[in-house]
Short mmCIF file of C-alpha atoms and ligand atoms in Angstrom, two decimals:
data_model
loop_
_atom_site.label_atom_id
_atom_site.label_comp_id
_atom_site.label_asym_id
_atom_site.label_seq_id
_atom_site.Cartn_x
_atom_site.Cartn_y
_atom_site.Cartn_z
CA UNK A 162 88.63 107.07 109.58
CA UNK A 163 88.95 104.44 106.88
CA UNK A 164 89.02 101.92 110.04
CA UNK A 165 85.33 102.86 111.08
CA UNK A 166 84.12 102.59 107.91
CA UNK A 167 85.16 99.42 106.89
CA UNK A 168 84.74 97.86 109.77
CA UNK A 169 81.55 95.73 109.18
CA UNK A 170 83.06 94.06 105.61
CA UNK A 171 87.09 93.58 107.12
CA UNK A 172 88.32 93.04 110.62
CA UNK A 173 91.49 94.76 111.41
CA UNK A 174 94.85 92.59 112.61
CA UNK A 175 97.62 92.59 113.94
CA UNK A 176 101.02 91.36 112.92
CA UNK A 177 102.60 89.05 115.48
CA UNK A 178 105.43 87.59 113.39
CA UNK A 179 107.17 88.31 109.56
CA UNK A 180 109.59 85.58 108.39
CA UNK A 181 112.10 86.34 105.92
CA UNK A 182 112.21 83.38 103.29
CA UNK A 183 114.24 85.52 100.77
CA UNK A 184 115.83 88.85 101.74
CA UNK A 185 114.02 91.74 99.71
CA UNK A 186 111.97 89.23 97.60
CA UNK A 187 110.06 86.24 99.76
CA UNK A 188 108.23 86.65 103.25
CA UNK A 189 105.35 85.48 105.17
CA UNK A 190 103.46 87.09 108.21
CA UNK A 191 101.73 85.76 110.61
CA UNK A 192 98.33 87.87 112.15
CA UNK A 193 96.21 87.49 114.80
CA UNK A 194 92.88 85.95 113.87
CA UNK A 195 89.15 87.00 115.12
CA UNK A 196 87.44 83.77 117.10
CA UNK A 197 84.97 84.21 114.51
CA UNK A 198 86.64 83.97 111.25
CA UNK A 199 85.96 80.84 109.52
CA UNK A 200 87.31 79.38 106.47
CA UNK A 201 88.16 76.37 104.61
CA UNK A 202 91.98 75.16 103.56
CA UNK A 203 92.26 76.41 100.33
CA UNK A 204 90.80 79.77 100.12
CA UNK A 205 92.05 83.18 100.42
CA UNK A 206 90.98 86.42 101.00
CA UNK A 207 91.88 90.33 100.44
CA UNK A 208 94.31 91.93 102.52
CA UNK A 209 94.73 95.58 102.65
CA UNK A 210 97.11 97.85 103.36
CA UNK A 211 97.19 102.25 103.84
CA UNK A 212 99.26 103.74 101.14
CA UNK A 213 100.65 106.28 103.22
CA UNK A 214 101.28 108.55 100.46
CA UNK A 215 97.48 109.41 99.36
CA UNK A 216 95.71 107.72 102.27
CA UNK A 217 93.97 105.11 100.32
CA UNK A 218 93.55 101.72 101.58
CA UNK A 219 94.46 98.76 98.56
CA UNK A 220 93.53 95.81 98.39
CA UNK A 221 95.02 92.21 96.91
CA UNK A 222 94.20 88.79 96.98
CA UNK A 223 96.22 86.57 99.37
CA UNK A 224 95.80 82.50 100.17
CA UNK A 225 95.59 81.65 103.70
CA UNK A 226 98.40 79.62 104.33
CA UNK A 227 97.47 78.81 107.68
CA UNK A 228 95.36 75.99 108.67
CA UNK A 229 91.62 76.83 110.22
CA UNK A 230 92.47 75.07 113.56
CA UNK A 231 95.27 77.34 114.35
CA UNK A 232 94.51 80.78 116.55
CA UNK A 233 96.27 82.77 113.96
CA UNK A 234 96.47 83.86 110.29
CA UNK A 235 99.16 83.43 107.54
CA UNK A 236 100.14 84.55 104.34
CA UNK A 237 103.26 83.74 102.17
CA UNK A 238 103.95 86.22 99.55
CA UNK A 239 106.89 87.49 97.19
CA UNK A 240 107.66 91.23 96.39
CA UNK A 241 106.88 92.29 93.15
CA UNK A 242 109.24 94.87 91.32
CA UNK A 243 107.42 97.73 91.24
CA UNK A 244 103.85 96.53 92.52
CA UNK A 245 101.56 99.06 94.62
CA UNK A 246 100.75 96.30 97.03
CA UNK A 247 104.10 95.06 96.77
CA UNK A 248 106.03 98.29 97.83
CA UNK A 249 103.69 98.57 101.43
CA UNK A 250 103.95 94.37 102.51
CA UNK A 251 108.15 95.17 101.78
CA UNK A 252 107.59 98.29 104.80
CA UNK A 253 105.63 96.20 107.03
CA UNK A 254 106.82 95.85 110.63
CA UNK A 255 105.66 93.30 113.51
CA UNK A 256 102.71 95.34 115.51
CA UNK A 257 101.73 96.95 112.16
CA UNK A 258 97.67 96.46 111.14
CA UNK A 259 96.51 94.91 108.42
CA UNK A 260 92.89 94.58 107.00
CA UNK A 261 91.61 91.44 106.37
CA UNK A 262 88.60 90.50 104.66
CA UNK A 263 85.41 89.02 106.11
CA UNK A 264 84.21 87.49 103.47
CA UNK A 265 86.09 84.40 102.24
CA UNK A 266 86.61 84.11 98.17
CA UNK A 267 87.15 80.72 96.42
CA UNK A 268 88.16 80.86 93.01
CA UNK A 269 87.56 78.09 90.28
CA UNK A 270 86.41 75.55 93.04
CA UNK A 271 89.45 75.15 94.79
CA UNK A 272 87.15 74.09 97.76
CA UNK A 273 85.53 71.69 95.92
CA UNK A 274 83.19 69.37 99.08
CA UNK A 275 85.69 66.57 99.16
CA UNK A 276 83.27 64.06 100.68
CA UNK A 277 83.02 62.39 97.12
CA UNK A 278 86.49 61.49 97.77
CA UNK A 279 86.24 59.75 101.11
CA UNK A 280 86.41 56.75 99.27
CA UNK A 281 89.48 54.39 99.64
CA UNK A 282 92.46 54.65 97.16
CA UNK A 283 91.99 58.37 96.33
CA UNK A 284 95.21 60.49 95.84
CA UNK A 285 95.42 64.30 95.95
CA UNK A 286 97.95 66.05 93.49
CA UNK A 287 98.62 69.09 94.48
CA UNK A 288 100.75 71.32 92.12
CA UNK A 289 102.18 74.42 92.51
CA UNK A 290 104.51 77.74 91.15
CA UNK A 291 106.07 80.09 93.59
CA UNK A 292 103.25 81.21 96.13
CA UNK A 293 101.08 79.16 95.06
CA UNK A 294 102.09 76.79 97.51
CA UNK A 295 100.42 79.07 100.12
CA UNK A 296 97.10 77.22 100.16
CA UNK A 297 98.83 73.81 99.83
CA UNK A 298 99.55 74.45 102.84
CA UNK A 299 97.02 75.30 104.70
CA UNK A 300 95.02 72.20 103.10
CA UNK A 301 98.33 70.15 104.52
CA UNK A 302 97.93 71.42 107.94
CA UNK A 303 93.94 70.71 108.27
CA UNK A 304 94.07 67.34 109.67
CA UNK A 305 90.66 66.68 107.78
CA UNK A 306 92.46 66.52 104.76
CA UNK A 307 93.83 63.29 105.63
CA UNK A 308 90.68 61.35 106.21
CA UNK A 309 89.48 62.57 102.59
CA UNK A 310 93.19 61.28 100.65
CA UNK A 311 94.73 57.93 100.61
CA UNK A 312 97.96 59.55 99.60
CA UNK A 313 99.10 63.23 98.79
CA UNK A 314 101.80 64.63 96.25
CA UNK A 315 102.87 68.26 96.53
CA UNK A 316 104.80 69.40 93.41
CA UNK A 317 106.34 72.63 93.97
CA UNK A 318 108.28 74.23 91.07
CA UNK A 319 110.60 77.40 91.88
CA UNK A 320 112.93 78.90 90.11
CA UNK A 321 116.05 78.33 92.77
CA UNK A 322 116.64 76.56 95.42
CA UNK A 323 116.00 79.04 97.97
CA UNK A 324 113.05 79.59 96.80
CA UNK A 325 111.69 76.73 97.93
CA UNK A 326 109.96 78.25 101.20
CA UNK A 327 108.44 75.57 103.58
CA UNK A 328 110.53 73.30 102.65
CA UNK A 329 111.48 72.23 106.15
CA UNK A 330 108.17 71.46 107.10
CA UNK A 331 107.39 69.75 104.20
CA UNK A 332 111.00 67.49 104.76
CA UNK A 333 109.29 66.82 107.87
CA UNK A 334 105.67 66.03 106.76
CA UNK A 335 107.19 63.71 104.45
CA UNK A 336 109.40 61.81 106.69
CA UNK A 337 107.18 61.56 109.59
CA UNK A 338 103.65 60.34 107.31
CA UNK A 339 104.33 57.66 105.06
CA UNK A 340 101.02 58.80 102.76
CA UNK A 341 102.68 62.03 101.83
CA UNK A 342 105.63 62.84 99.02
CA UNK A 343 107.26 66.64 98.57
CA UNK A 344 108.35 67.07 95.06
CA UNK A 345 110.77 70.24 94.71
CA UNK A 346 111.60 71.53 90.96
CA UNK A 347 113.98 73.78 90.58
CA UNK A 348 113.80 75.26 87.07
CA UNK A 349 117.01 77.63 86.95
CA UNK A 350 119.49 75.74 89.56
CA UNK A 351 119.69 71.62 89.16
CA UNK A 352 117.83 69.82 92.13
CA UNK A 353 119.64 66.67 93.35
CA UNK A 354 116.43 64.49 93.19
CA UNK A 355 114.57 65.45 90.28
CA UNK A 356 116.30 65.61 86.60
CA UNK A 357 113.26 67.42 85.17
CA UNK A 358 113.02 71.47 85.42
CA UNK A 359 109.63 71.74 84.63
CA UNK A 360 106.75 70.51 85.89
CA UNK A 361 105.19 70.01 82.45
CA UNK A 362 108.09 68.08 81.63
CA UNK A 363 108.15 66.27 84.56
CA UNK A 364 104.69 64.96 83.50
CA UNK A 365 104.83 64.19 80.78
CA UNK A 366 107.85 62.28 80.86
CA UNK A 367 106.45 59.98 83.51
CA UNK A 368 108.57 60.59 85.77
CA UNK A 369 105.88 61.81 88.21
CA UNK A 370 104.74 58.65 88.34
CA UNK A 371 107.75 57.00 89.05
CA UNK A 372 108.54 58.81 91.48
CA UNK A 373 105.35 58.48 93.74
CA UNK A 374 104.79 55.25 92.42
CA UNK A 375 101.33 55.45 91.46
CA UNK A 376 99.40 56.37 88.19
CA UNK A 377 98.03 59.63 87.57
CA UNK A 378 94.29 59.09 86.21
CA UNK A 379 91.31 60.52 86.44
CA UNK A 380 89.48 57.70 88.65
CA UNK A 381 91.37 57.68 91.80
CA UNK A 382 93.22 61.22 91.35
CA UNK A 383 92.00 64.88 92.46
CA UNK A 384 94.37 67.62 91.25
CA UNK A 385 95.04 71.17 91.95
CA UNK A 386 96.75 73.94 90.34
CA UNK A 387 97.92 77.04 91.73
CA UNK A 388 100.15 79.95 90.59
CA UNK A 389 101.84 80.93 87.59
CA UNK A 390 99.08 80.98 84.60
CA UNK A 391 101.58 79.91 81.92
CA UNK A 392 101.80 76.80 83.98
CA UNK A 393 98.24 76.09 84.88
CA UNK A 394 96.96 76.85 80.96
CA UNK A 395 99.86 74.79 79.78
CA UNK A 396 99.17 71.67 82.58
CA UNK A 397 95.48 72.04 82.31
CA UNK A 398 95.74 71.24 78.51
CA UNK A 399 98.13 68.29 79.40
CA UNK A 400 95.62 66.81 81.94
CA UNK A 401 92.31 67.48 79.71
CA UNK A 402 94.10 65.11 77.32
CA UNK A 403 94.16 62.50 80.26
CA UNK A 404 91.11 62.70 80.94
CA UNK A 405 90.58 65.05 83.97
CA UNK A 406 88.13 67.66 84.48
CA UNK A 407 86.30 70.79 85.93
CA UNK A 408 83.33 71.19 87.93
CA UNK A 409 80.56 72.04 85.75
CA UNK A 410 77.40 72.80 87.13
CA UNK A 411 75.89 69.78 88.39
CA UNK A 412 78.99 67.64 87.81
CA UNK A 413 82.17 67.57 90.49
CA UNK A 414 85.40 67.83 88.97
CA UNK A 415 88.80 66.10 89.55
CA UNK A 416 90.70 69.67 88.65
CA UNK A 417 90.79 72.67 90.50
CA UNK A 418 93.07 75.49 89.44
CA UNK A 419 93.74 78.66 90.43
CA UNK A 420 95.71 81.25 89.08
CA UNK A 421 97.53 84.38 90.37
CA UNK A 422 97.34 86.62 87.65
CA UNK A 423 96.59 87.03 84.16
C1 FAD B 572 93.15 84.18 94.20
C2 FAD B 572 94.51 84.77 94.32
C3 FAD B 572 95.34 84.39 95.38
C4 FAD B 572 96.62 84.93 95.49
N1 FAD B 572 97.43 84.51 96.51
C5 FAD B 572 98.70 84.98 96.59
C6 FAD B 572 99.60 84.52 97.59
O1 FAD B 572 99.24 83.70 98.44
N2 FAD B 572 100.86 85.04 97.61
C7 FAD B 572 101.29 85.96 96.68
O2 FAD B 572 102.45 86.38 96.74
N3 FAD B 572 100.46 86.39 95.72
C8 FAD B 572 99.18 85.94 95.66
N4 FAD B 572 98.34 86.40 94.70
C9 FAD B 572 98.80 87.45 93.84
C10 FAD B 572 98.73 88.74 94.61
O3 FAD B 572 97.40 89.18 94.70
C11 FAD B 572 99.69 89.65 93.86
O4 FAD B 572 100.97 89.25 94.26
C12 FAD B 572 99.48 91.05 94.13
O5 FAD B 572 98.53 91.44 93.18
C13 FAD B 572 100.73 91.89 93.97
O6 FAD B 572 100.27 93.16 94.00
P1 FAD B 572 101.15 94.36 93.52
O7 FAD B 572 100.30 95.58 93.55
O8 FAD B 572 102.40 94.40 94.33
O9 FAD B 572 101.56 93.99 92.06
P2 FAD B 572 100.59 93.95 90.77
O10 FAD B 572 100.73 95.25 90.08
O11 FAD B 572 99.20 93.55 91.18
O12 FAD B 572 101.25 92.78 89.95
C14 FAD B 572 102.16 93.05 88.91
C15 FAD B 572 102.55 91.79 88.17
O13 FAD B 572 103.33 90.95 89.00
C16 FAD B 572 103.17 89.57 88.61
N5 FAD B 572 102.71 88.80 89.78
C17 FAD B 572 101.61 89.04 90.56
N6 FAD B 572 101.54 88.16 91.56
C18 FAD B 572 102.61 87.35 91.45
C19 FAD B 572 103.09 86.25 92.22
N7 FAD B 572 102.43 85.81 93.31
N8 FAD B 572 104.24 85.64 91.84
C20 FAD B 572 104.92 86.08 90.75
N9 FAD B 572 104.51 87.12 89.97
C21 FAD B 572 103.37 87.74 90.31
C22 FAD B 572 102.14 89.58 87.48
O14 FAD B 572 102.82 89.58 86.24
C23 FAD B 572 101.41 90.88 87.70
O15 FAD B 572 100.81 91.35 86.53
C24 FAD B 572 97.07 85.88 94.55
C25 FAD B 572 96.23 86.28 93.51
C26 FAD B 572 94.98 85.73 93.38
C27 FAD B 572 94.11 86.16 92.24
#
């Protein structure tokens, strides 16, 4: 019954595939995906679920983790102690439904029209907590990305090392195209690359920049941030100092955040 009536605003999928990143705690599914549906890397929608206990159908914001091209859908998310939402996606099982939203959202211009950037020596920073890598990725897959960004840096900060979902595709991404660097912070176990624990720290100790070899400023740079809002708040007030920027109305920004709660 809820089906029917819903129907017009969400489109009802299927689950093909759930990966296990992190027993109990980190997991991503992969859904099958309407011709129709259209989005752009970077956005994300509402997925919802039937709590079978009182028949009501709840609904949370998700990134789309997978890329537009591809003929299915994905999300990457982690169990939260306690959480409504978080007690159904732990139940889920391959061939379950799952309602997906029609309507695409895009918080804080995440999707800002990246045309402006086509120009040469542009770099995309791309920084991220926990699940918020989810839309990194997706914006990694789209092979329009790469005709926008001279060079891309993906900053992902968990807090151990198997945490660090992706990470083999990333390994590969980064080996196989010389214009892309994966940064992995661990803040609770030490990393054997990076000294830093924290991606504040890790900026503002210029290490960042020695690192990828290039300077972060607000010319040639577009960054995003995505996840925990302790780090975006904190980061946002580090790169206002440098200089970077929100869209406003009329004006195109070089910052784009986007965070998961509040
Ligand atoms: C625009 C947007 C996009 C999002 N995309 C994703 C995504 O791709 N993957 C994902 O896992 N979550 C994502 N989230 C968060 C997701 O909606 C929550 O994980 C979800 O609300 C959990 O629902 P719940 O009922 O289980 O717990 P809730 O009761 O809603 O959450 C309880 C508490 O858990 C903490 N929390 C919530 N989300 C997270 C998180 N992701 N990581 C760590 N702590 C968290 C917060 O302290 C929150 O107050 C997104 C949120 C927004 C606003």
């Amino acid at each position: 019954m809820i089906e029917a009536k819903l129907s017009k605003n969400y489109t009802s999928q299927i689950i093909e595939n759930i990966k296990i990143w992190k027993n109990d705690s980190l997991f991503s599914i992969k859904t099958t995906k309407d011709a129709s549906y259209n989005f752009q890397p970077g956005q994300f929608a509402r997925l919802g679920l039937i709590n079978q206990n009182n028949n009501t159908l709840i609904w949370r914001a998700y990134s789309i983790v997978s890329a537009p091209h591809e003929d299915f859908l994905e999300f990457y998310y982690t169990i939260i102690n306690k959480g409504e939402f978080s007690k159904i996606l732990l139940n889920l099982k391959e061939n379950d439904n799952i309602f997906i939203e029609k309507s695409i959202w895009v918080l804080n211009d995440k999707s800002i029209c990246w045309t402006k950037y086509k120009e040469k020596n542009n770099k995309l920073w791309l920084i991220a907590t926990g699940t918020g890598l989810s839309a990194y990725i997706s914006i990694l897959r789209d092979h329009k990305t790469w005709k926008y960004f001279d060079k891309i840096f993906l900053i992902h900060s968990t807090k151990f090392l198997d945490e660090l979902s992706y990470k083999k595709e990333l390994e590969i991404l980064s080996k196989t195209n010389k214009r892309f660097k994966y940064l992995p912070v661990t803040t609770r176990e030490k990393s054997s690359t990076i000294s830093e624990t924290r991606i504040t720290s890790l900026v503002m100790s210029g290490n960042l920049e020695t690192l990828t070899k290039e300077k972060l400023d607000p010319e040639s740079s577009k960054i995003m941030l995505c996840g925990n809002p302790t780090m975006v708040l904190e980061m946002r007030k580090i790169l206002y100092d440098r200089g970077f920027y929100t869209s406003k109305q009329h004006i195109t920004g070089n910052l784009a955040m986007e965070r998961y709660w509040i």
